[in-house]
Coordinates of C-alpha atoms in Angstrom, one line a residue:
M1 CA 92.9 92.9 122.2
L2 CA 96.0 90.6 122.6
A3 CA 97.4 91.8 119.3
L4 CA 96.9 95.4 120.3
R5 CA 98.7 94.9 123.6
L6 CA 101.6 93.1 122.0
A7 CA 101.8 95.9 119.4
R8 CA 102.0 98.6 122.1
R9 CA 104.7 96.8 124.0
G10 CA 107.0 96.2 121.0
H11 CA 110.6 97.6 120.8
A12 CA 111.3 100.8 119.1
L13 CA 112.7 99.2 116.0
V14 CA 109.7 96.9 115.8
Q15 CA 107.4 99.9 116.1
L16 CA 109.4 101.7 113.3
R17 CA 108.9 98.7 111.0
R18 CA 105.1 98.7 111.7
L19 CA 105.0 102.3 110.9
L20 CA 106.8 101.7 107.6
V21 CA 104.1 99.0 106.9
A22 CA 101.5 101.6 107.5
A23 CA 103.2 104.1 105.3
A24 CA 103.4 101.5 102.5
S25 CA 99.7 100.8 103.0
A26 CA 98.9 104.5 102.8
G27 CA 100.9 104.9 99.5
V28 CA 99.0 102.0 97.9
G29 CA 95.7 103.2 99.3
F30 CA 96.2 106.6 97.8
L31 CA 97.1 105.1 94.4
L32 CA 93.9 103.0 94.4
L33 CA 91.8 106.1 95.3
C34 CA 93.5 108.1 92.4
T35 CA 92.5 105.3 90.1
L36 CA 89.0 105.5 91.3
T37 CA 88.8 109.2 90.7
Y38 CA 90.2 108.7 87.2
A39 CA 87.4 106.3 86.5
L40 CA 85.0 108.9 87.8
S41 CA 86.3 111.7 85.6
H42 CA 86.6 109.5 82.5
P43 CA 83.4 107.4 82.4
G44 CA 83.7 106.6 78.8
D45 CA 87.3 105.2 79.0
S46 CA 86.8 102.1 81.1
A47 CA 89.7 100.3 79.4
A48 CA 92.2 102.9 80.6
A49 CA 90.8 102.9 84.1
T50 CA 91.1 99.1 84.3
Q51 CA 94.7 99.3 83.1
R52 CA 95.6 101.9 85.8
L53 CA 94.0 99.6 88.4
L54 CA 96.1 96.6 87.1
W55 CA 99.2 98.7 87.4
C56 CA 98.4 99.2 91.1
L57 CA 99.0 95.4 91.5
F58 CA 102.7 95.9 91.5
P59 CA 102.7 98.4 94.6
L60 CA 100.1 96.3 96.2
L61 CA 102.2 93.1 95.9
A62 CA 105.3 95.0 97.1
A63 CA 103.4 96.3 100.2
V64 CA 102.1 92.9 101.0
Y65 CA 105.6 91.3 100.6
F66 CA 107.0 93.9 103.0
A67 CA 104.2 93.4 105.5
V68 CA 104.9 89.7 105.6
A69 CA 108.6 90.2 106.1
V70 CA 107.9 92.5 109.0
A71 CA 105.5 90.0 110.6
R72 CA 108.1 87.2 110.3
T73 CA 110.7 89.3 112.2
D74 CA 108.3 90.5 114.9
P75 CA 109.5 89.1 118.3
S76 CA 105.8 88.8 119.5
T77 CA 105.1 86.2 116.8
R78 CA 108.0 83.9 117.7
P79 CA 106.8 80.6 119.3
R80 CA 107.6 80.2 123.0
S81 CA 106.8 77.5 125.5
A82 CA 104.9 79.9 127.8
L83 CA 102.6 81.0 125.0
S84 CA 102.1 77.4 123.9
A85 CA 101.1 76.5 127.4
V86 CA 98.1 78.9 127.3
G87 CA 97.1 77.7 123.8
L88 CA 99.1 80.2 121.6
G89 CA 101.0 77.7 119.4
P90 CA 102.0 78.3 115.9
A91 CA 98.4 78.7 114.7
G92 CA 97.5 81.1 117.4
L93 CA 100.5 83.2 116.9
A94 CA 99.8 83.3 113.1
V95 CA 96.4 84.8 114.0
V96 CA 97.9 87.3 116.3
A97 CA 100.5 88.3 113.6
A98 CA 97.7 88.6 111.0
A99 CA 95.7 90.9 113.5
T100 CA 98.8 93.0 114.1
T101 CA 99.4 93.4 110.4
A102 CA 95.7 94.4 110.0
L103 CA 96.1 97.0 112.6
A104 CA 99.1 98.6 110.9
T105 CA 97.7 98.4 107.3
T106 CA 94.3 99.7 108.4
L107 CA 96.0 102.7 110.0
G108 CA 97.8 103.4 106.7
S109 CA 94.6 103.1 104.7
T110 CA 92.9 105.5 107.0
V111 CA 95.6 108.1 106.6
A112 CA 95.5 107.7 102.9
L113 CA 91.7 108.3 102.9
L114 CA 92.1 111.4 105.1
I115 CA 94.9 112.8 102.9
F116 CA 92.8 112.1 99.8
L117 CA 89.7 113.8 101.1
H118 CA 91.8 116.8 102.3
L119 CA 93.4 117.2 98.9
R120 CA 90.0 116.9 97.2
G121 CA 88.6 119.6 99.5
D122 CA 86.0 117.4 101.0
L123 CA 87.1 118.2 104.5
S124 CA 88.1 121.9 104.7
G125 CA 88.3 123.4 101.3
L126 CA 90.7 122.9 98.4
P127 CA 94.4 123.1 99.6
F128 CA 97.4 124.3 97.5
D129 CA 95.0 126.6 95.5
G130 CA 93.2 123.6 94.1
A131 CA 96.4 122.2 92.4
A132 CA 95.3 118.6 92.9
S133 CA 91.5 119.2 92.1
E134 CA 91.8 118.0 88.4
L135 CA 93.9 115.0 89.2
L136 CA 91.6 113.8 92.0
A137 CA 88.3 114.8 90.3
A138 CA 87.3 117.2 93.1
D139 CA 84.1 118.2 91.2
E140 CA 82.8 114.5 91.1
S141 CA 80.9 112.8 93.9
L142 CA 83.1 110.1 95.5
P143 CA 81.4 106.7 96.0
L144 CA 82.2 105.9 99.5
G145 CA 81.5 102.1 99.2
A146 CA 83.9 101.8 96.3
A147 CA 86.6 103.8 98.1
L148 CA 86.3 101.7 101.2
L149 CA 86.5 98.5 99.1
L150 CA 89.6 99.6 97.5
L151 CA 91.2 100.7 100.8
A152 CA 90.4 97.3 102.3
L153 CA 92.5 95.5 99.7
V154 CA 95.8 96.1 101.4
P155 CA 94.7 95.1 104.9
V156 CA 92.9 92.0 103.8
A157 CA 95.6 90.8 101.4
S158 CA 98.4 91.6 104.0
S159 CA 96.6 89.8 106.8
A160 CA 95.8 86.8 104.7
A161 CA 99.3 86.5 103.4
T162 CA 100.8 86.8 107.0
A163 CA 98.5 84.1 108.3
I164 CA 99.4 81.8 105.5
A165 CA 103.1 82.5 105.8
L166 CA 103.2 82.0 109.6
R167 CA 100.7 79.2 109.9
H168 CA 103.1 76.4 109.1
R169 CA 106.1 77.8 110.8
A170 CA 107.6 75.3 113.2
V171 CA 108.1 75.8 116.9
V172 CA 111.9 75.7 116.3
E173 CA 113.0 77.4 113.1
D174 CA 114.2 75.0 110.4
V175 CA 118.0 74.9 110.3
R176 CA 119.4 73.6 107.0
E177 CA 122.9 72.5 106.4
P178 CA 124.9 75.2 104.6
A179 CA 126.1 72.6 102.0
S180 CA 122.6 72.0 100.6
A181 CA 121.8 73.8 97.0
P182 CA 118.6 75.7 97.3
A183 CA 116.1 74.6 94.7
G184 CA 114.6 76.9 92.2
L185 CA 117.6 77.7 90.0
P186 CA 116.3 75.7 86.8
W187 CA 112.8 77.1 87.1
G188 CA 114.1 80.6 87.7
V189 CA 116.3 80.6 84.8
A190 CA 113.5 79.2 82.6
L191 CA 111.1 82.0 83.8
I192 CA 113.7 84.6 83.1
A193 CA 114.3 83.4 79.6
G194 CA 110.5 82.9 79.0
G195 CA 109.7 86.4 80.3
L196 CA 112.3 88.0 78.0
A197 CA 111.0 86.0 75.1
V198 CA 107.4 87.0 75.8
E199 CA 108.5 90.7 76.0
T200 CA 110.4 90.5 72.7
Y201 CA 107.4 88.9 71.0
A202 CA 104.9 91.2 72.4
S203 CA 106.9 94.4 71.6
G204 CA 107.1 93.4 67.9
R205 CA 103.3 93.1 67.5
P206 CA 101.8 96.3 66.0
S207 CA 98.4 95.3 67.3
G208 CA 99.4 94.9 70.9
Q209 CA 97.0 96.2 73.4
P210 CA 98.5 99.2 75.1
L211 CA 98.8 99.3 78.9
A212 CA 99.2 102.8 80.1
L213 CA 101.5 103.8 82.9
L214 CA 100.0 105.4 86.0
G215 CA 99.6 109.2 85.5
H216 CA 101.2 109.0 82.0
T217 CA 99.6 108.7 78.6
A218 CA 102.4 106.6 77.0
G219 CA 101.7 102.9 76.8
H220 CA 103.3 99.5 76.3
P221 CA 101.8 96.3 75.0
A222 CA 100.3 94.2 77.7
G223 CA 102.5 91.3 76.7
V224 CA 105.5 93.4 77.7
V225 CA 104.2 93.8 81.2
A226 CA 103.5 90.1 81.3
G227 CA 107.1 89.3 80.2
W228 CA 108.5 91.6 83.0
A229 CA 106.3 89.9 85.5
L230 CA 107.7 86.4 84.5
T231 CA 111.2 87.8 84.6
A232 CA 110.7 89.2 88.1
V233 CA 109.3 85.9 89.4
G234 CA 112.4 84.1 87.8
L235 CA 114.8 86.5 89.6
W236 CA 112.9 85.8 92.9
L237 CA 113.4 82.1 92.4
V238 CA 117.1 82.1 91.4
G239 CA 118.0 84.5 94.3
P240 CA 118.7 81.9 96.9
A241 CA 120.7 79.6 94.6
L242 CA 122.7 82.5 93.3
T243 CA 123.5 83.6 96.9
H244 CA 124.5 80.1 97.8
L245 CA 126.8 80.0 94.7
C246 CA 128.3 83.3 95.7
G247 CA 129.2 81.8 99.1
R248 CA 130.8 78.8 97.4
L249 CA 132.9 81.1 95.2
V250 CA 134.0 83.3 98.1
Q251 CA 135.6 80.4 100.0
A252 CA 137.1 78.6 97.0
L253 CA 140.9 78.1 96.4
R254 CA 142.4 77.8 99.8
P255 CA 140.4 80.4 101.7
G256 CA 141.6 82.1 104.8
S257 CA 139.6 82.6 108.0
T258 CA 137.9 85.8 106.7
R259 CA 136.8 84.2 103.4
L260 CA 135.8 81.0 104.9
L261 CA 133.6 82.8 107.5
A262 CA 132.1 85.1 104.8
G263 CA 131.4 82.2 102.5
R264 CA 129.8 79.9 105.1
I265 CA 127.5 82.7 106.3
L266 CA 126.4 83.4 102.7
M267 CA 125.6 79.7 102.2
A268 CA 123.7 79.4 105.5
E269 CA 121.6 82.5 104.9
A270 CA 121.0 81.9 101.1
R271 CA 117.3 81.2 101.6
R272 CA 116.8 84.1 104.0
I273 CA 118.3 86.9 102.0
G274 CA 118.4 85.4 98.5
R275 CA 114.8 86.0 97.6
P276 CA 114.7 89.7 98.8
L277 CA 117.9 90.2 96.8
G278 CA 116.2 88.7 93.7
V279 CA 113.2 91.0 94.2
V280 CA 115.4 94.1 94.5
C281 CA 117.3 92.9 91.4
A282 CA 114.0 92.6 89.5
V283 CA 112.9 96.1 90.6
A284 CA 116.3 97.7 89.8
S285 CA 116.4 96.1 86.4
G286 CA 112.9 97.2 85.6
A287 CA 113.7 100.7 86.7
L288 CA 116.8 100.9 84.6
A289 CA 114.9 99.6 81.6
M290 CA 112.2 102.3 82.0
S291 CA 114.8 105.0 82.6
T292 CA 116.5 104.0 79.4
L293 CA 113.3 104.0 77.4
H294 CA 112.1 107.4 78.6
G295 CA 115.4 109.1 79.5
D296 CA 115.0 111.6 76.7
A297 CA 111.5 112.7 77.6
A298 CA 110.9 115.9 79.3
R299 CA 108.4 114.4 81.8
P300 CA 108.7 110.6 81.6
W301 CA 107.0 109.9 84.8
G302 CA 103.5 111.2 85.9
P303 CA 102.8 111.9 89.5
M304 CA 101.0 108.6 90.1
S305 CA 103.8 106.7 88.3
A306 CA 106.3 108.3 90.5
L307 CA 104.4 107.5 93.6
G308 CA 103.9 103.9 92.5
T309 CA 107.6 103.4 91.7
A310 CA 108.6 104.9 95.0
V311 CA 106.3 102.6 96.9
V312 CA 107.7 99.5 95.0
V313 CA 111.4 100.6 95.5
A314 CA 110.9 101.5 99.2
C315 CA 109.1 98.2 100.1
T316 CA 111.5 96.0 98.3
T317 CA 114.5 97.7 99.7
A318 CA 113.0 97.8 103.3
T319 CA 112.2 94.0 102.9
L320 CA 115.9 93.3 102.0
V321 CA 117.1 95.4 105.0
T322 CA 114.7 93.6 107.3
A323 CA 115.9 90.2 106.1
A324 CA 119.5 91.3 106.7
L325 CA 118.7 92.4 110.2
Q326 CA 116.9 89.2 110.9
A327 CA 119.9 87.2 109.6
R328 CA 122.2 89.2 111.9
Q329 CA 120.1 88.6 114.9
S330 CA 119.9 84.9 114.2
R331 CA 123.7 84.5 114.2
A332 CA 124.2 86.7 117.3
A333 CA 124.9 83.7 119.5
T334 CA 127.5 82.5 117.0
T335 CA 129.1 85.9 116.9
E336 CA 129.4 86.1 120.7
A337 CA 130.9 82.6 120.7
L338 CA 133.6 83.6 118.2
L339 CA 134.4 86.7 120.1
R340 CA 134.8 84.6 123.3
L341 CA 137.1 82.3 121.5
G342 CA 139.4 85.1 120.6
A343 CA 138.3 86.2 117.2
H344 CA 138.9 89.9 116.5
A345 CA 136.0 92.2 115.8
A346 CA 137.9 93.4 112.7
V347 CA 137.8 89.9 111.1
L348 CA 133.9 90.0 111.5
R349 CA 133.7 93.4 109.9
Q350 CA 136.0 92.3 107.1
A351 CA 133.8 89.2 106.5
A352 CA 130.6 91.4 106.4
A353 CA 132.3 93.8 103.9
L354 CA 133.4 90.8 101.8
R355 CA 129.8 89.4 101.8
A356 CA 128.4 92.7 100.7
G357 CA 131.0 93.1 98.0
A358 CA 130.6 89.5 96.6
L359 CA 126.8 89.9 96.4
L360 CA 127.2 93.3 94.7
A361 CA 129.7 91.8 92.2
L362 CA 127.2 89.0 91.3
F363 CA 123.9 90.7 91.4
G364 CA 125.0 94.1 89.9
P365 CA 125.9 92.7 86.5
L366 CA 122.9 90.4 86.5
T367 CA 120.7 93.4 87.1
L368 CA 122.4 95.4 84.3
T369 CA 122.1 92.4 81.9
V370 CA 118.4 91.9 82.5
A371 CA 117.7 95.6 82.2
V372 CA 119.5 95.8 78.8
L373 CA 117.8 92.7 77.5
A374 CA 114.4 94.0 78.7
A375 CA 114.8 97.4 77.2
A376 CA 116.4 96.3 73.8
P377 CA 113.1 95.0 72.2
L378 CA 111.2 98.1 73.3
K379 CA 113.8 100.4 71.7
G380 CA 113.3 98.7 68.4

């Protein structure tokens, strides 16, 4: 009940973020239900059905990642002395955040079920002249228990991840010195190299087990997907260190006030925006690699592949935007102090543009390089 009251009294921007979480949950839920109907319409092809279910892990992880990011920026989950006095410390607020996340994701799963049933014709006849009847196996009986179990994956996973992420958050957020090097660079580089090596090895094996894309019959060896996953984790790990390095480079060689301000902010916010940047870099490199492979095909993406890709791209981009807004809010007091001391607003805008340009100049070539290296073995 407390979580519901806090959710209703949220700011308009907070409510918009929760609605986006619900939309992401709806997209993943619809993908899972489509996977279920494929299994129903192809009872003798259990391997392909399992592979399609495994492909749904990528949109599922992206939606959970976005839900946790939204929960971390929710003002109702920030520790306050008044809440601590009534017994809502960090542990209690983690429970409230998990309940709020469960409400948003359950709403999305419910919407996905209603849309799915409507397209199948289970509610009021087949819409769109039955265009989706074959894709959704409208002539097969839908097992309600299995459908509800699949729809519960996003709410359960998102709530658990939110509770774990916020359980150990301190009463006062940890403020680190900008000069410290975020850890993870060696492990991240090793995982990127290992992922590319696994992909190269797997793509050269003629006996590789094919792993079909959602809604498309073309396949790739399962080792290639494992290699992409390792590469994505590596980019997630190196993101903070590369952002920190970018801040150092910006303020190198006798910096002026604008470069000094931009560099120090990048170094201070490396941990907050670095990992979402790494995830976006991984998704963009994967999308570029796939577009390179299937660019000449007439219909390279099936409908479920397009939906899954859209969910992953939207969730990772929204996570990065959420982290950027959180970073801006965290330095609002510093910005006001600079303005009171006489700093021009144009200097702050120039520093923001310089930060964006520096990050694009570093992560853009990195994304293209990883995409080329990932696509090269598959092109033979």
